[in-house]
Short mmCIF file of N, CA and C in Angstrom, two decimals:
data_model
loop_
_atom_site.label_atom_id
_atom_site.label_comp_id
_atom_site.label_asym_id
_atom_site.label_seq_id
_atom_site.Cartn_x
_atom_site.Cartn_y
_atom_site.Cartn_z
N MET A 1332 0.84 -1.17 0.00
CA MET A 1332 0.00 0.00 0.00
C MET A 1332 0.89 1.24 0.00
N ASP A 1333 0.48 2.24 -0.76
CA ASP A 1333 1.25 3.47 -0.82
C ASP A 1333 0.98 4.33 0.40
N SER A 1334 1.67 5.43 0.47
CA SER A 1334 1.61 6.25 1.67
C SER A 1334 0.28 6.95 1.83
N LEU A 1335 -0.31 6.79 2.99
CA LEU A 1335 -1.51 7.52 3.38
C LEU A 1335 -1.20 8.20 4.71
N VAL A 1336 -1.30 9.51 4.74
CA VAL A 1336 -0.99 10.22 5.96
C VAL A 1336 -2.24 10.95 6.43
N VAL A 1337 -2.75 10.57 7.59
CA VAL A 1337 -3.94 11.19 8.13
C VAL A 1337 -3.66 11.58 9.57
N THR A 1338 -4.09 12.78 9.96
CA THR A 1338 -3.87 13.24 11.33
C THR A 1338 -5.07 12.88 12.20
N GLN A 1339 -5.47 13.75 13.08
CA GLN A 1339 -6.55 13.48 14.03
C GLN A 1339 -7.88 13.23 13.32
N LYS A 1340 -8.76 12.50 14.01
CA LYS A 1340 -10.06 12.16 13.46
C LYS A 1340 -10.91 13.43 13.34
N GLY A 1341 -11.54 13.61 12.18
CA GLY A 1341 -12.41 14.75 11.95
C GLY A 1341 -11.68 16.03 11.62
N GLU A 1342 -10.38 15.99 11.47
CA GLU A 1342 -9.61 17.19 11.18
C GLU A 1342 -9.46 17.35 9.68
N PHE A 1343 -9.55 18.59 9.21
CA PHE A 1343 -9.44 18.89 7.79
C PHE A 1343 -7.97 19.03 7.41
N GLU A 1344 -7.60 18.45 6.26
CA GLU A 1344 -6.25 18.59 5.73
C GLU A 1344 -6.30 19.26 4.37
N ALA A 1345 -5.46 20.26 4.17
CA ALA A 1345 -5.45 21.00 2.92
C ALA A 1345 -4.86 20.18 1.78
N MET A 1346 -3.87 19.33 2.11
CA MET A 1346 -3.26 18.47 1.08
C MET A 1346 -3.24 17.04 1.59
N ARG A 1347 -3.59 16.13 0.70
CA ARG A 1347 -3.56 14.71 1.02
C ARG A 1347 -2.61 14.02 0.08
N ARG A 1348 -1.96 12.98 0.56
CA ARG A 1348 -1.05 12.20 -0.28
C ARG A 1348 -1.71 10.86 -0.56
N VAL A 1349 -2.13 10.64 -1.79
CA VAL A 1349 -2.81 9.41 -2.18
C VAL A 1349 -2.14 8.87 -3.44
N LEU A 1350 -1.67 7.63 -3.38
CA LEU A 1350 -1.04 6.96 -4.52
C LEU A 1350 0.08 7.82 -5.13
N ASN A 1351 0.99 8.28 -4.28
CA ASN A 1351 2.14 9.08 -4.70
C ASN A 1351 1.74 10.37 -5.41
N THR A 1352 0.59 10.92 -5.08
CA THR A 1352 0.12 12.14 -5.70
C THR A 1352 -0.42 13.07 -4.62
N ASN A 1353 -0.12 14.34 -4.72
CA ASN A 1353 -0.70 15.32 -3.81
C ASN A 1353 -2.10 15.66 -4.29
N VAL A 1354 -3.07 15.46 -3.41
CA VAL A 1354 -4.47 15.71 -3.74
C VAL A 1354 -4.94 16.90 -2.93
N ASP A 1355 -5.57 17.86 -3.60
CA ASP A 1355 -6.05 19.08 -2.94
C ASP A 1355 -7.22 18.75 -2.02
N GLY A 1356 -7.10 19.10 -0.75
CA GLY A 1356 -8.13 18.78 0.23
C GLY A 1356 -9.34 19.69 0.16
N GLY A 1357 -9.23 20.84 -0.47
CA GLY A 1357 -10.34 21.78 -0.54
C GLY A 1357 -11.32 21.51 -1.66
N VAL A 1358 -11.01 20.56 -2.51
CA VAL A 1358 -11.86 20.24 -3.67
C VAL A 1358 -12.73 19.04 -3.32
N LYS A 1359 -13.90 18.95 -3.96
CA LYS A 1359 -14.76 17.79 -3.72
C LYS A 1359 -14.03 16.52 -4.14
N VAL A 1360 -14.35 15.43 -3.47
CA VAL A 1360 -13.59 14.20 -3.57
C VAL A 1360 -13.45 13.72 -5.01
N MET A 1361 -14.56 13.74 -5.76
CA MET A 1361 -14.52 13.20 -7.11
C MET A 1361 -13.51 13.95 -7.98
N TYR A 1362 -13.50 15.26 -7.86
CA TYR A 1362 -12.59 16.07 -8.68
C TYR A 1362 -11.18 16.04 -8.13
N ALA A 1363 -11.04 15.85 -6.83
CA ALA A 1363 -9.70 15.77 -6.24
C ALA A 1363 -8.99 14.50 -6.70
N LEU A 1364 -9.74 13.41 -6.85
CA LEU A 1364 -9.13 12.15 -7.28
C LEU A 1364 -8.59 12.22 -8.70
N THR A 1365 -9.11 13.14 -9.50
CA THR A 1365 -8.65 13.24 -10.89
C THR A 1365 -7.23 13.78 -10.96
N ALA A 1366 -6.67 14.27 -9.85
CA ALA A 1366 -5.27 14.70 -9.84
C ALA A 1366 -4.34 13.50 -9.96
N ILE A 1367 -4.84 12.31 -9.62
CA ILE A 1367 -4.05 11.09 -9.74
C ILE A 1367 -4.02 10.69 -11.21
N LYS A 1368 -2.84 10.48 -11.74
CA LYS A 1368 -2.72 10.10 -13.15
C LYS A 1368 -3.35 8.73 -13.37
N GLY A 1369 -4.23 8.63 -14.36
CA GLY A 1369 -4.91 7.38 -14.64
C GLY A 1369 -6.30 7.32 -14.05
N VAL A 1370 -6.70 8.35 -13.31
CA VAL A 1370 -8.04 8.42 -12.72
C VAL A 1370 -8.72 9.65 -13.29
N GLY A 1371 -9.78 9.41 -14.06
CA GLY A 1371 -10.56 10.51 -14.63
C GLY A 1371 -11.82 10.73 -13.82
N ARG A 1372 -12.69 11.62 -14.31
CA ARG A 1372 -13.91 11.94 -13.57
C ARG A 1372 -14.85 10.75 -13.49
N ARG A 1373 -15.01 10.03 -14.58
CA ARG A 1373 -15.95 8.91 -14.57
C ARG A 1373 -15.46 7.78 -13.67
N TYR A 1374 -14.16 7.50 -13.73
CA TYR A 1374 -13.61 6.44 -12.90
C TYR A 1374 -13.67 6.84 -11.42
N ALA A 1375 -13.38 8.11 -11.12
CA ALA A 1375 -13.47 8.59 -9.74
C ALA A 1375 -14.91 8.49 -9.24
N ASN A 1376 -15.86 8.83 -10.09
CA ASN A 1376 -17.28 8.73 -9.73
C ASN A 1376 -17.64 7.29 -9.39
N LEU A 1377 -17.22 6.36 -10.22
CA LEU A 1377 -17.53 4.95 -10.01
C LEU A 1377 -16.87 4.42 -8.75
N VAL A 1378 -15.63 4.83 -8.50
CA VAL A 1378 -14.91 4.39 -7.29
C VAL A 1378 -15.63 4.87 -6.04
N LEU A 1379 -16.09 6.13 -6.06
CA LEU A 1379 -16.78 6.66 -4.88
C LEU A 1379 -18.12 5.96 -4.66
N LYS A 1380 -18.79 5.58 -5.75
CA LYS A 1380 -20.04 4.83 -5.59
C LYS A 1380 -19.78 3.47 -4.98
N LYS A 1381 -18.71 2.80 -5.44
CA LYS A 1381 -18.37 1.48 -4.91
C LYS A 1381 -17.91 1.57 -3.45
N ALA A 1382 -17.24 2.67 -3.09
CA ALA A 1382 -16.76 2.85 -1.72
C ALA A 1382 -17.84 3.40 -0.81
N ASP A 1383 -18.99 3.78 -1.40
CA ASP A 1383 -20.12 4.31 -0.63
C ASP A 1383 -19.71 5.56 0.15
N ILE A 1384 -19.15 6.52 -0.57
CA ILE A 1384 -18.70 7.78 0.02
C ILE A 1384 -19.53 8.91 -0.56
N ASP A 1385 -19.90 9.85 0.30
CA ASP A 1385 -20.75 10.97 -0.09
C ASP A 1385 -20.00 11.87 -1.08
N PHE A 1386 -20.68 12.25 -2.17
CA PHE A 1386 -20.07 13.05 -3.21
C PHE A 1386 -19.86 14.50 -2.77
N SER A 1387 -20.61 14.95 -1.79
CA SER A 1387 -20.50 16.35 -1.37
C SER A 1387 -19.33 16.59 -0.43
N LYS A 1388 -18.66 15.53 0.01
CA LYS A 1388 -17.51 15.69 0.90
C LYS A 1388 -16.32 16.27 0.16
N ARG A 1389 -15.51 17.00 0.92
CA ARG A 1389 -14.24 17.50 0.40
C ARG A 1389 -13.16 16.44 0.65
N ALA A 1390 -12.11 16.47 -0.14
CA ALA A 1390 -11.06 15.46 0.00
C ALA A 1390 -10.36 15.57 1.35
N GLY A 1391 -10.29 16.77 1.91
CA GLY A 1391 -9.64 16.95 3.19
C GLY A 1391 -10.45 16.44 4.37
N GLU A 1392 -11.74 16.17 4.14
CA GLU A 1392 -12.62 15.70 5.21
C GLU A 1392 -12.67 14.19 5.32
N LEU A 1393 -12.04 13.48 4.39
CA LEU A 1393 -12.11 12.02 4.38
C LEU A 1393 -11.38 11.42 5.57
N SER A 1394 -11.95 10.37 6.11
CA SER A 1394 -11.28 9.67 7.21
C SER A 1394 -10.24 8.71 6.64
N HIS A 1395 -9.43 8.17 7.54
CA HIS A 1395 -8.38 7.22 7.13
C HIS A 1395 -9.00 5.97 6.49
N ASP A 1396 -10.09 5.47 7.06
CA ASP A 1396 -10.76 4.27 6.52
C ASP A 1396 -11.31 4.52 5.13
N GLU A 1397 -11.90 5.69 4.93
CA GLU A 1397 -12.46 6.01 3.62
C GLU A 1397 -11.35 6.11 2.57
N LEU A 1398 -10.24 6.74 2.94
CA LEU A 1398 -9.11 6.83 2.01
C LEU A 1398 -8.57 5.46 1.65
N GLU A 1399 -8.45 4.58 2.65
CA GLU A 1399 -7.96 3.23 2.38
C GLU A 1399 -8.91 2.48 1.46
N ARG A 1400 -10.22 2.66 1.67
CA ARG A 1400 -11.22 2.01 0.81
C ARG A 1400 -11.07 2.50 -0.64
N ILE A 1401 -10.90 3.81 -0.81
CA ILE A 1401 -10.76 4.38 -2.15
C ILE A 1401 -9.51 3.82 -2.84
N VAL A 1402 -8.39 3.80 -2.13
CA VAL A 1402 -7.14 3.30 -2.71
C VAL A 1402 -7.27 1.83 -3.07
N GLU A 1403 -7.92 1.05 -2.22
CA GLU A 1403 -8.12 -0.38 -2.47
C GLU A 1403 -8.94 -0.61 -3.74
N ILE A 1404 -9.99 0.17 -3.91
CA ILE A 1404 -10.86 0.02 -5.09
C ILE A 1404 -10.13 0.47 -6.35
N ILE A 1405 -9.36 1.56 -6.25
CA ILE A 1405 -8.61 2.04 -7.42
C ILE A 1405 -7.58 1.00 -7.86
N GLN A 1406 -6.93 0.35 -6.90
CA GLN A 1406 -5.88 -0.61 -7.25
C GLN A 1406 -6.42 -1.97 -7.66
N ASN A 1407 -7.60 -2.37 -7.18
CA ASN A 1407 -8.18 -3.68 -7.50
C ASN A 1407 -9.62 -3.52 -7.99
N PRO A 1408 -9.82 -2.92 -9.15
CA PRO A 1408 -11.19 -2.61 -9.59
C PRO A 1408 -12.02 -3.85 -9.93
N LEU A 1409 -11.39 -4.89 -10.44
CA LEU A 1409 -12.17 -6.06 -10.85
C LEU A 1409 -12.76 -6.80 -9.65
N GLN A 1410 -12.12 -6.71 -8.49
CA GLN A 1410 -12.66 -7.34 -7.29
C GLN A 1410 -13.92 -6.64 -6.80
N TYR A 1411 -14.10 -5.39 -7.20
CA TYR A 1411 -15.27 -4.62 -6.78
C TYR A 1411 -16.29 -4.48 -7.91
N LYS A 1412 -16.23 -5.39 -8.86
CA LYS A 1412 -17.19 -5.50 -9.97
C LYS A 1412 -17.24 -4.27 -10.85
N ILE A 1413 -16.10 -3.63 -11.05
CA ILE A 1413 -16.00 -2.58 -12.05
C ILE A 1413 -15.75 -3.29 -13.38
N PRO A 1414 -16.56 -3.01 -14.41
CA PRO A 1414 -16.45 -3.78 -15.65
C PRO A 1414 -15.10 -3.61 -16.35
N GLN A 1415 -14.72 -4.65 -17.10
CA GLN A 1415 -13.43 -4.64 -17.78
C GLN A 1415 -13.33 -3.52 -18.81
N TRP A 1416 -14.44 -3.20 -19.46
CA TRP A 1416 -14.39 -2.18 -20.50
C TRP A 1416 -14.13 -0.79 -19.92
N PHE A 1417 -14.24 -0.64 -18.61
CA PHE A 1417 -14.03 0.65 -17.96
C PHE A 1417 -12.55 0.91 -17.67
N LEU A 1418 -11.72 -0.12 -17.73
CA LEU A 1418 -10.32 0.01 -17.33
C LEU A 1418 -9.46 0.57 -18.46
N ASN A 1419 -8.32 1.16 -18.09
CA ASN A 1419 -7.51 1.86 -19.08
C ASN A 1419 -6.41 1.00 -19.70
N ARG A 1420 -6.24 -0.24 -19.25
CA ARG A 1420 -5.25 -1.15 -19.86
C ARG A 1420 -5.95 -2.48 -20.10
N GLN A 1421 -6.46 -2.66 -21.29
CA GLN A 1421 -7.26 -3.85 -21.58
C GLN A 1421 -6.42 -4.85 -22.35
N LYS A 1422 -6.50 -6.11 -21.93
CA LYS A 1422 -5.76 -7.21 -22.56
C LYS A 1422 -4.30 -6.83 -22.77
N ASP A 1423 -3.60 -6.68 -21.67
CA ASP A 1423 -2.19 -6.31 -21.68
C ASP A 1423 -1.41 -7.26 -22.58
N ARG A 1424 -0.47 -6.73 -23.36
CA ARG A 1424 0.26 -7.54 -24.33
C ARG A 1424 1.06 -8.66 -23.69
N THR A 1425 1.65 -8.42 -22.54
CA THR A 1425 2.49 -9.43 -21.92
C THR A 1425 1.69 -10.45 -21.12
N SER A 1426 0.71 -9.98 -20.35
CA SER A 1426 -0.02 -10.89 -19.47
C SER A 1426 -1.40 -11.26 -19.98
N GLY A 1427 -1.98 -10.44 -20.86
CA GLY A 1427 -3.33 -10.69 -21.34
C GLY A 1427 -4.41 -10.33 -20.34
N LYS A 1428 -4.04 -9.63 -19.27
CA LYS A 1428 -5.00 -9.28 -18.22
C LYS A 1428 -5.49 -7.86 -18.40
N TYR A 1429 -6.52 -7.53 -17.63
CA TYR A 1429 -7.12 -6.20 -17.64
C TYR A 1429 -6.65 -5.46 -16.39
N TRP A 1430 -6.16 -4.22 -16.54
CA TRP A 1430 -5.63 -3.45 -15.43
C TRP A 1430 -6.20 -2.04 -15.45
N GLN A 1431 -6.16 -1.40 -14.30
CA GLN A 1431 -6.35 0.04 -14.22
C GLN A 1431 -5.01 0.61 -13.75
N LEU A 1432 -4.29 1.23 -14.66
CA LEU A 1432 -2.98 1.77 -14.34
C LEU A 1432 -3.14 3.16 -13.74
N VAL A 1433 -2.42 3.41 -12.64
CA VAL A 1433 -2.48 4.72 -12.00
C VAL A 1433 -1.07 5.19 -11.66
N SER A 1434 -0.93 6.48 -11.52
CA SER A 1434 0.30 7.20 -11.17
C SER A 1434 1.49 6.77 -12.04
N ASN A 1435 2.54 6.25 -11.46
CA ASN A 1435 3.77 5.95 -12.22
C ASN A 1435 3.59 4.81 -13.21
N ALA A 1436 2.66 3.92 -12.97
CA ALA A 1436 2.47 2.78 -13.86
C ALA A 1436 2.02 3.22 -15.26
N VAL A 1437 1.29 4.34 -15.35
CA VAL A 1437 0.85 4.86 -16.64
C VAL A 1437 2.06 5.24 -17.48
N ASP A 1438 2.99 5.98 -16.88
CA ASP A 1438 4.19 6.41 -17.60
C ASP A 1438 5.06 5.21 -17.98
N ASN A 1439 5.20 4.27 -17.05
CA ASN A 1439 6.04 3.10 -17.32
C ASN A 1439 5.49 2.27 -18.47
N SER A 1440 4.19 2.04 -18.49
CA SER A 1440 3.61 1.22 -19.56
C SER A 1440 3.70 1.94 -20.90
N LEU A 1441 3.52 3.26 -20.91
CA LEU A 1441 3.64 4.02 -22.15
C LEU A 1441 5.06 3.91 -22.70
N ARG A 1442 6.04 4.06 -21.80
CA ARG A 1442 7.44 3.96 -22.22
C ARG A 1442 7.74 2.57 -22.75
N GLU A 1443 7.24 1.54 -22.08
CA GLU A 1443 7.48 0.16 -22.53
C GLU A 1443 6.84 -0.08 -23.89
N ASP A 1444 5.63 0.44 -24.10
CA ASP A 1444 4.96 0.27 -25.38
C ASP A 1444 5.74 0.94 -26.51
N LEU A 1445 6.20 2.17 -26.25
CA LEU A 1445 6.97 2.88 -27.28
C LEU A 1445 8.28 2.18 -27.57
N ASP A 1446 8.96 1.69 -26.54
CA ASP A 1446 10.21 0.96 -26.75
C ASP A 1446 9.98 -0.31 -27.56
N ARG A 1447 8.87 -1.00 -27.29
CA ARG A 1447 8.55 -2.22 -28.03
C ARG A 1447 8.31 -1.89 -29.50
N MET A 1448 7.55 -0.80 -29.75
CA MET A 1448 7.27 -0.42 -31.13
C MET A 1448 8.54 -0.02 -31.87
N LYS A 1449 9.44 0.66 -31.17
CA LYS A 1449 10.71 1.04 -31.80
C LYS A 1449 11.57 -0.18 -32.09
N LYS A 1450 11.57 -1.12 -31.16
CA LYS A 1450 12.40 -2.32 -31.30
C LYS A 1450 11.91 -3.19 -32.46
N VAL A 1451 10.61 -3.30 -32.62
CA VAL A 1451 10.02 -4.14 -33.67
C VAL A 1451 10.05 -3.41 -35.01
N ARG A 1452 10.35 -2.11 -34.97
CA ARG A 1452 10.41 -1.26 -36.16
C ARG A 1452 9.05 -1.10 -36.83
N VAL A 1453 8.03 -0.95 -36.00
CA VAL A 1453 6.69 -0.66 -36.49
C VAL A 1453 6.68 0.78 -36.99
N HIS A 1454 5.85 1.08 -37.97
CA HIS A 1454 5.79 2.42 -38.54
C HIS A 1454 5.56 3.46 -37.44
N ARG A 1455 4.63 3.16 -36.54
CA ARG A 1455 4.31 4.09 -35.45
C ARG A 1455 5.53 4.29 -34.53
N GLY A 1456 6.27 3.23 -34.29
CA GLY A 1456 7.47 3.34 -33.47
C GLY A 1456 8.55 4.15 -34.14
N LEU A 1457 8.69 3.99 -35.45
CA LEU A 1457 9.67 4.78 -36.19
C LEU A 1457 9.33 6.26 -36.15
N ARG A 1458 8.06 6.58 -36.32
CA ARG A 1458 7.64 7.99 -36.27
C ARG A 1458 7.94 8.59 -34.90
N HIS A 1459 7.71 7.79 -33.83
CA HIS A 1459 8.05 8.26 -32.49
C HIS A 1459 9.55 8.49 -32.38
N ASP A 1460 10.31 7.58 -32.94
CA ASP A 1460 11.77 7.65 -32.88
C ASP A 1460 12.29 8.89 -33.61
N TRP A 1461 11.67 9.25 -34.70
CA TRP A 1461 12.10 10.38 -35.50
C TRP A 1461 11.49 11.70 -35.04
N ASN A 1462 10.70 11.67 -33.97
CA ASN A 1462 10.01 12.86 -33.44
C ASN A 1462 9.10 13.52 -34.49
N LEU A 1463 8.38 12.69 -35.24
CA LEU A 1463 7.42 13.17 -36.22
C LEU A 1463 6.01 12.88 -35.72
N ARG A 1464 5.02 13.47 -36.39
CA ARG A 1464 3.63 13.22 -36.03
C ARG A 1464 3.30 11.76 -36.31
N VAL A 1465 2.53 11.15 -35.40
CA VAL A 1465 2.31 9.71 -35.46
C VAL A 1465 0.93 9.38 -36.00
N ARG A 1466 -0.04 10.22 -35.74
CA ARG A 1466 -1.43 9.85 -35.99
C ARG A 1466 -1.99 10.35 -37.32
N GLY A 1467 -1.16 10.44 -38.33
CA GLY A 1467 -1.65 10.73 -39.67
C GLY A 1467 -1.86 12.19 -39.98
N GLN A 1468 -1.33 13.08 -39.15
CA GLN A 1468 -1.50 14.50 -39.42
C GLN A 1468 -0.62 14.92 -40.60
N HIS A 1469 -0.99 16.03 -41.22
CA HIS A 1469 -0.18 16.58 -42.30
C HIS A 1469 1.05 17.25 -41.70
N THR A 1470 2.18 17.08 -42.35
CA THR A 1470 3.42 17.63 -41.80
C THR A 1470 4.16 18.52 -42.79
N LYS A 1471 3.52 18.81 -43.93
CA LYS A 1471 4.22 19.61 -44.94
C LYS A 1471 4.51 21.02 -44.43
N THR A 1472 3.53 21.63 -43.78
CA THR A 1472 3.71 23.02 -43.36
C THR A 1472 3.69 23.20 -41.84
N THR A 1473 3.16 22.24 -41.10
CA THR A 1473 3.05 22.45 -39.65
C THR A 1473 4.04 21.58 -38.91
N GLY A 1474 4.30 21.93 -37.67
CA GLY A 1474 5.15 21.13 -36.82
C GLY A 1474 6.60 21.16 -37.20
N ARG A 1475 7.08 22.32 -37.62
CA ARG A 1475 8.48 22.41 -38.08
C ARG A 1475 9.44 22.68 -36.93
N GLY A 1476 8.94 22.77 -35.74
CA GLY A 1476 9.81 22.85 -34.58
C GLY A 1476 10.54 24.17 -34.42
N GLY A 1477 9.85 25.29 -34.63
CA GLY A 1477 10.45 26.58 -34.32
C GLY A 1477 11.20 27.23 -35.47
N ARG A 1478 11.51 26.48 -36.52
CA ARG A 1478 12.20 27.11 -37.66
C ARG A 1478 11.20 27.99 -38.42
N THR A 1479 11.61 29.18 -38.75
CA THR A 1479 10.72 30.05 -39.52
C THR A 1479 11.03 29.87 -41.01
N VAL A 1480 9.98 29.65 -41.77
CA VAL A 1480 10.12 29.44 -43.20
C VAL A 1480 9.16 30.39 -43.88
N GLY A 1481 9.62 31.05 -44.90
CA GLY A 1481 8.73 31.95 -45.62
C GLY A 1481 9.52 32.91 -46.46
N VAL A 1482 8.82 33.86 -47.03
CA VAL A 1482 9.44 34.84 -47.89
C VAL A 1482 9.99 35.96 -47.05
N THR A 1483 11.22 36.39 -47.34
CA THR A 1483 11.80 37.52 -46.60
C THR A 1483 11.35 38.83 -47.24
N LYS A 1484 11.20 39.83 -46.40
CA LYS A 1484 10.71 41.12 -46.86
C LYS A 1484 11.87 41.92 -47.48
N LYS A 1485 11.62 42.59 -48.63
CA LYS A 1485 12.64 43.41 -49.26
C LYS A 1485 12.75 44.73 -48.51
N LYS A 1486 13.98 45.27 -48.49
CA LYS A 1486 14.19 46.57 -47.81
C LYS A 1486 14.07 47.72 -48.77
#
């Protein structure tokens, strides 16, 4: 389990540390959870419903038990009957399993995917390697990386 720091019972905290992310305590819980990489508004909404936590609460008002419940559901969504199609890593290439990647795992998996594409020499991997647009955008005139091209003005 990652670090959870909670002080006295019923005390408000301006900043909370959840899943290696600083979460603003003054924001409502659903929107505060979106600060965690890999957790969007819809996923945060579903997690709070499964954890049976009031939506009107602020993140700083959560008790230690409620925070632990939220973290547990975020890390093990399939055990709490969150559907597979809701997760952000479906049919992982190496394991074939369904995951919800959060915080550092999102960056790690993206890096691994790009490295695999570069190693296999897939077109998409090559475009990433060459720092070119990957998703079919036009590159004739845009994305020149700061170089100015055009007609110079006569004096």
